[in-house]
mmCIF file of C-alpha atoms in Angstrom:
data_model
loop_
_atom_site.group_PDB
_atom_site.id
_atom_site.type_symbol
_atom_site.label_atom_id
_atom_site.label_comp_id
_atom_site.label_asym_id
_atom_site.label_seq_id
_atom_site.Cartn_x
_atom_site.Cartn_y
_atom_site.Cartn_z
ATOM 1 C CA SER A 1 16.889 47.646 -28.206
ATOM 2 C CA TYR A 2 14.339 45.074 -26.826
ATOM 3 C CA GLU A 3 15.168 41.460 -27.369
ATOM 4 C CA LEU A 4 13.233 38.234 -27.078
ATOM 5 C CA THR A 5 14.910 35.109 -26.100
ATOM 6 C CA GLN A 6 13.599 31.508 -27.030
ATOM 7 C CA PRO A 7 15.155 27.965 -26.760
ATOM 8 C CA LEU A 8 17.039 26.810 -29.999
ATOM 9 C CA SER A 9 14.644 23.457 -29.761
ATOM 10 C CA VAL A 10 11.847 21.695 -28.131
ATOM 11 C CA SER A 11 11.304 18.057 -28.392
ATOM 12 C CA VAL A 12 7.741 16.603 -27.465
ATOM 13 C CA ALA A 13 6.566 12.972 -27.851
ATOM 14 C CA LEU A 14 3.375 12.305 -30.137
ATOM 15 C CA GLY A 15 0.361 13.232 -27.906
ATOM 16 C CA GLN A 16 2.219 15.115 -25.147
ATOM 17 C CA THR A 17 2.590 18.881 -24.197
ATOM 18 C CA ALA A 18 5.193 21.320 -25.481
ATOM 19 C CA ARG A 19 5.940 24.515 -23.806
ATOM 20 C CA ILE A 20 7.903 27.148 -25.844
ATOM 21 C CA THR A 21 8.996 30.175 -23.717
ATOM 22 C CA CYS A 22 9.907 33.735 -24.958
ATOM 23 C CA GLY A 23 11.683 35.809 -22.675
ATOM 24 C CA GLY A 24 11.891 39.635 -22.581
ATOM 25 C CA ASN A 25 12.427 42.257 -19.815
ATOM 26 C CA ASN A 26 9.017 43.138 -18.457
ATOM 27 C CA ILE A 27 7.344 41.082 -21.388
ATOM 28 C CA GLY A 28 4.052 40.898 -19.473
ATOM 29 C CA SER A 29 3.329 44.794 -19.992
ATOM 30 C CA LYS A 30 3.152 43.884 -23.716
ATOM 31 C CA ASN A 31 1.179 41.856 -26.184
ATOM 32 C CA VAL A 32 2.794 38.899 -27.537
ATOM 33 C CA HIS A 33 1.900 36.980 -30.457
ATOM 34 C CA TRP A 34 3.310 33.784 -31.901
ATOM 35 C CA TYR A 35 3.670 32.482 -35.243
ATOM 36 C CA GLN A 36 4.285 28.813 -36.753
ATOM 37 C CA GLN A 37 6.689 28.587 -39.765
ATOM 38 C CA LYS A 38 6.930 25.370 -41.662
ATOM 39 C CA PRO A 39 9.912 24.939 -44.401
ATOM 40 C CA GLY A 40 9.372 26.796 -47.242
ATOM 41 C CA GLN A 41 6.339 28.642 -45.938
ATOM 42 C CA ALA A 42 5.120 31.922 -44.889
ATOM 43 C CA PRO A 43 4.751 32.411 -41.324
ATOM 44 C CA VAL A 44 1.158 31.539 -39.787
ATOM 45 C CA LEU A 45 -0.460 33.333 -36.711
ATOM 46 C CA VAL A 46 -1.206 30.820 -34.206
ATOM 47 C CA ILE A 47 -1.642 33.094 -31.161
ATOM 48 C CA TYR A 48 -2.311 36.952 -30.930
ATOM 49 C CA ARG A 49 -2.361 39.323 -27.699
ATOM 50 C CA ASP A 50 -0.844 36.572 -25.643
ATOM 51 C CA SER A 51 -3.574 34.043 -25.585
ATOM 52 C CA ASN A 52 -6.063 34.540 -28.543
ATOM 53 C CA ARG A 53 -6.413 32.025 -31.351
ATOM 54 C CA PRO A 54 -7.274 33.160 -34.802
ATOM 55 C CA SER A 55 -10.275 31.499 -36.604
ATOM 56 C CA GLY A 56 -8.773 28.162 -37.664
ATOM 57 C CA ILE A 57 -5.978 27.480 -35.232
ATOM 58 C CA PRO A 58 -6.809 24.201 -33.032
ATOM 59 C CA GLU A 59 -7.671 24.756 -29.209
ATOM 60 C CA ARG A 60 -4.549 22.709 -28.629
ATOM 61 C CA PHE A 61 -2.681 25.838 -28.995
ATOM 62 C CA SER A 62 -2.943 28.231 -25.977
ATOM 63 C CA GLY A 63 -0.618 31.407 -24.792
ATOM 64 C CA SER A 64 0.261 33.014 -21.537
ATOM 65 C CA ASN A 65 2.197 35.888 -20.646
ATOM 66 C CA SER A 66 3.434 37.251 -17.347
ATOM 67 C CA GLY A 67 6.501 38.743 -15.689
ATOM 68 C CA ASN A 68 9.432 38.542 -17.892
ATOM 69 C CA MET A 69 8.214 35.272 -19.892
ATOM 70 C CA ALA A 70 5.540 34.545 -22.491
ATOM 71 C CA THR A 71 4.499 30.982 -23.178
ATOM 72 C CA LEU A 72 3.165 28.845 -25.948
ATOM 73 C CA THR A 73 1.651 25.640 -25.298
ATOM 74 C CA ILE A 74 1.078 22.836 -27.603
ATOM 75 C CA SER A 75 -1.157 19.939 -26.116
ATOM 76 C CA ARG A 76 -1.802 16.965 -27.507
ATOM 77 C CA ALA A 77 0.982 17.456 -29.721
ATOM 78 C CA GLN A 78 0.609 16.090 -33.718
ATOM 79 C CA ALA A 79 3.462 15.294 -36.189
ATOM 80 C CA GLY A 80 1.941 18.300 -38.249
ATOM 81 C CA ASP A 81 2.842 20.734 -35.341
ATOM 82 C CA GLU A 82 6.678 20.307 -36.153
ATOM 83 C CA ALA A 83 7.850 23.484 -36.994
ATOM 84 C CA ASP A 84 9.424 26.925 -36.078
ATOM 85 C CA TYR A 85 7.793 28.888 -33.710
ATOM 86 C CA TYR A 86 8.515 32.581 -33.132
ATOM 87 C CA CYS A 87 7.188 35.009 -30.758
ATOM 88 C CA GLN A 88 6.635 38.658 -31.340
ATOM 89 C CA VAL A 89 5.945 41.908 -29.615
ATOM 90 C CA TRP A 90 5.780 45.668 -30.541
ATOM 91 C CA ASP A 91 8.433 47.806 -29.120
ATOM 92 C CA SER A 92 7.942 51.523 -28.821
ATOM 93 C CA SER A 93 10.745 52.167 -26.304
ATOM 94 C CA THR A 94 13.279 53.026 -28.825
ATOM 95 C CA ALA A 95 11.471 53.056 -31.876
ATOM 96 C CA SER A 96 8.252 51.915 -33.306
ATOM 97 C CA SER A 97 9.054 48.062 -34.591
ATOM 98 C CA TYR A 98 8.180 44.569 -34.450
ATOM 99 C CA VAL A 99 10.697 42.588 -32.427
ATOM 100 C CA PHE A 100 10.679 38.771 -33.195
ATOM 101 C CA GLY A 101 11.883 36.368 -30.982
ATOM 102 C CA THR A 102 15.026 34.051 -31.855
ATOM 103 C CA GLY A 103 12.729 31.204 -32.772
ATOM 104 C CA THR A 104 12.313 27.755 -31.520
ATOM 105 C CA LYS A 105 12.300 24.507 -33.557
ATOM 106 C CA VAL A 106 9.578 22.170 -32.273
ATOM 107 C CA THR A 107 10.306 18.208 -33.074
ATOM 108 C CA VAL A 108 7.527 15.860 -32.554
ATOM 109 C CA LEU A 109 8.605 12.476 -31.452
ATOM 110 C CA GLU B 1 -9.822 36.638 -50.745
ATOM 111 C CA VAL B 2 -7.285 38.751 -48.492
ATOM 112 C CA GLN B 3 -4.028 38.336 -50.255
ATOM 113 C CA LEU B 4 -0.549 39.760 -50.883
ATOM 114 C CA LEU B 5 1.653 39.163 -53.586
ATOM 115 C CA GLU B 6 5.244 39.981 -53.332
ATOM 116 C CA SER B 7 7.502 40.664 -56.893
ATOM 117 C CA GLY B 8 10.481 42.018 -57.668
ATOM 118 C CA GLY B 9 13.302 39.688 -55.873
ATOM 119 C CA GLY B 10 16.079 38.506 -57.891
ATOM 120 C CA LEU B 11 19.870 38.397 -58.158
ATOM 121 C CA VAL B 12 21.813 41.683 -57.770
ATOM 122 C CA GLN B 13 25.465 42.825 -57.370
ATOM 123 C CA PRO B 14 26.687 43.833 -53.885
ATOM 124 C CA GLY B 15 25.998 47.918 -54.125
ATOM 125 C CA GLY B 16 23.317 47.575 -56.391
ATOM 126 C CA SER B 17 19.512 48.393 -56.065
ATOM 127 C CA LEU B 18 16.152 46.798 -56.326
ATOM 128 C CA ARG B 19 12.838 47.422 -55.604
ATOM 129 C CA LEU B 20 10.343 45.017 -54.244
ATOM 130 C CA SER B 21 6.463 45.502 -54.619
ATOM 131 C CA CYS B 22 3.537 43.848 -52.844
ATOM 132 C CA ALA B 23 0.321 43.807 -54.550
ATOM 133 C CA ALA B 24 -2.689 43.692 -51.917
ATOM 134 C CA SER B 25 -6.335 42.560 -52.750
ATOM 135 C CA GLY B 26 -9.597 41.806 -50.765
ATOM 136 C CA PHE B 27 -9.459 44.170 -48.309
ATOM 137 C CA THR B 28 -9.183 47.852 -48.029
ATOM 138 C CA PHE B 29 -5.685 48.411 -48.261
ATOM 139 C CA SER B 30 -5.709 52.161 -47.459
ATOM 140 C CA SER B 31 -7.013 51.222 -44.145
ATOM 141 C CA TYR B 32 -4.170 49.151 -42.749
ATOM 142 C CA ALA B 33 -0.254 49.799 -41.758
ATOM 143 C CA MET B 34 2.049 47.465 -43.604
ATOM 144 C CA SER B 35 5.159 46.014 -43.075
ATOM 145 C CA TRP B 36 8.317 44.078 -44.833
ATOM 146 C CA VAL B 37 9.805 40.963 -42.910
ATOM 147 C CA ARG B 38 12.942 39.188 -43.991
ATOM 148 C CA GLN B 39 14.382 35.919 -43.324
ATOM 149 C CA ALA B 40 18.083 35.241 -44.296
ATOM 150 C CA PRO B 41 18.570 31.361 -45.321
ATOM 151 C CA GLY B 42 18.430 29.191 -42.326
ATOM 152 C CA LYS B 43 17.820 31.998 -39.930
ATOM 153 C CA GLY B 44 15.126 33.684 -38.054
ATOM 154 C CA LEU B 45 12.446 36.412 -38.908
ATOM 155 C CA LYS B 46 13.684 40.059 -38.849
ATOM 156 C CA TRP B 47 11.130 42.849 -39.318
ATOM 157 C CA VAL B 48 12.504 45.348 -41.940
ATOM 158 C CA SER B 49 10.119 48.152 -42.368
ATOM 159 C CA GLY B 50 7.004 49.452 -41.542
ATOM 160 C CA ILE B 51 4.547 52.339 -42.946
ATOM 161 C CA SER B 52 1.618 54.230 -41.893
ATOM 162 C CA THR B 53 -2.086 54.008 -43.708
ATOM 163 C CA SER B 54 -1.330 57.380 -45.266
ATOM 164 C CA GLY B 55 2.397 56.693 -45.922
ATOM 165 C CA THR B 56 3.643 59.879 -43.826
ATOM 166 C CA GLY B 57 4.887 57.719 -40.946
ATOM 167 C CA THR B 58 7.801 55.151 -41.895
ATOM 168 C CA TYR B 59 9.908 53.127 -39.766
ATOM 169 C CA TYR B 60 13.056 51.292 -40.386
ATOM 170 C CA ALA B 61 15.316 48.386 -38.655
ATOM 171 C CA ASP B 62 18.826 50.165 -37.932
ATOM 172 C CA SER B 63 20.375 47.499 -40.047
ATOM 173 C CA VAL B 64 18.670 49.020 -43.285
ATOM 174 C CA LYS B 65 18.113 52.718 -42.159
ATOM 175 C CA GLY B 66 19.681 54.802 -44.791
ATOM 176 C CA ARG B 67 19.508 52.444 -47.408
ATOM 177 C CA PHE B 68 15.969 50.989 -47.701
ATOM 178 C CA THR B 69 12.869 53.052 -48.369
ATOM 179 C CA ILE B 70 9.288 52.045 -47.919
ATOM 180 C CA SER B 71 6.401 53.669 -49.751
ATOM 181 C CA ARG B 72 2.841 52.724 -50.856
ATOM 182 C CA ASP B 73 0.361 53.666 -53.347
ATOM 183 C CA ASN B 74 -3.011 53.505 -52.138
ATOM 184 C CA SER B 75 -4.577 54.126 -55.265
ATOM 185 C CA LYS B 76 -2.755 50.936 -56.593
ATOM 186 C CA ASN B 77 -3.202 48.933 -53.609
ATOM 187 C CA THR B 78 0.583 48.247 -53.777
ATOM 188 C CA LEU B 79 3.395 48.200 -51.166
ATOM 189 C CA TYR B 80 6.874 49.000 -52.323
ATOM 190 C CA LEU B 81 10.407 48.680 -50.641
ATOM 191 C CA GLN B 82 13.328 50.252 -52.372
ATOM 192 C CA MET B 83 16.757 48.671 -51.591
ATOM 193 C CA ASN B 84 19.778 50.320 -52.280
ATOM 194 C CA SER B 85 23.520 50.003 -51.392
ATOM 195 C CA LEU B 86 22.551 46.280 -51.423
ATOM 196 C CA ARG B 87 25.042 44.047 -49.105
ATOM 197 C CA ALA B 88 25.461 40.231 -48.986
ATOM 198 C CA GLU B 89 23.801 40.455 -45.460
ATOM 199 C CA ASP B 90 20.664 41.589 -47.084
ATOM 200 C CA THR B 91 20.132 38.292 -49.021
ATOM 201 C CA ALA B 92 16.733 36.706 -47.599
ATOM 202 C CA VAL B 93 13.203 36.032 -48.302
ATOM 203 C CA TYR B 94 11.303 39.393 -48.132
ATOM 204 C CA TYR B 95 7.598 39.243 -46.879
ATOM 205 C CA CYS B 96 4.925 41.731 -47.007
ATOM 206 C CA ALA B 97 2.530 41.399 -44.099
ATOM 207 C CA ARG B 98 -0.727 42.970 -42.857
ATOM 208 C CA PRO B 99 -1.803 43.580 -39.304
ATOM 209 C CA MET B 100 -4.902 41.480 -38.115
ATOM 210 C CA THR B 101 -6.807 45.063 -37.138
ATOM 211 C CA THR B 102 -6.241 48.398 -38.377
ATOM 212 C CA VAL B 103 -4.258 49.024 -35.040
ATOM 213 C CA THR B 104 -0.574 49.614 -36.116
ATOM 214 C CA ASP B 105 1.141 47.246 -33.775
ATOM 215 C CA ASP B 106 -1.411 44.659 -33.844
ATOM 216 C CA ALA B 107 -0.171 41.092 -34.969
ATOM 217 C CA LEU B 108 0.397 40.233 -38.570
ATOM 218 C CA ASP B 109 -2.288 37.727 -39.527
ATOM 219 C CA ILE B 110 -1.516 38.283 -43.559
ATOM 220 C CA TRP B 111 1.780 37.267 -45.183
ATOM 221 C CA GLY B 112 2.723 37.225 -48.764
ATOM 222 C CA GLN B 113 4.431 34.205 -50.019
ATOM 223 C CA GLY B 114 7.483 36.044 -50.176
ATOM 224 C CA THR B 115 10.248 37.171 -52.744
ATOM 225 C CA MET B 116 13.875 36.023 -52.517
ATOM 226 C CA VAL B 117 16.506 38.509 -52.785
ATOM 227 C CA THR B 118 20.075 37.222 -53.366
ATOM 228 C CA VAL B 119 23.070 39.770 -53.331
ATOM 229 C CA SER B 120 26.135 38.347 -54.685
ATOM 230 C CA SER B 121 29.001 39.105 -57.109
#
């Protein structure tokens, strides 16, 4: 089955840039989506189809995807960005299913 | 307002059964494939099951195949997850989720608040 690997944690200073990676075999050929989840809350979509922001998501959130790595970038990090972040793809290779990454805890210092 | 509302969670003994429901409102439910996603305490998100718009296509994670059954009633705008032969490792918050377009594999932009399932004796 398809696997997505993320770093366990990323720390970023207030106002600086955080980059969260999502590794997968030839992930550049897939659409990657990113979710933010704060404690006790449902996930929120922050980037869809590699680099698109849903309505209401700040421009500080951006995404890219190429080769074997997708990246979520949070610019000018704010305290409110502290959360868990998950990447996701649709895997049709072995079974039709969504696959989530392992998740990354972002801490804003 | 587009909304999903799960219900049916609770405490169940190992080997027991439970049926979750997800009531949809604010959109044309029958036009969207739907999914169940779960999150064990302190763990990450795991996709559990998905269903096509008509209900004829159903998909499952290997960990629940043969034990869980997903279904939908488009006349009632409701999604279901029948969970049988429950195990301790099925303990999790269960979310229902909708893709942002009618394309089955699109990003999930609408999520319910989740319902907690605890499997314990």
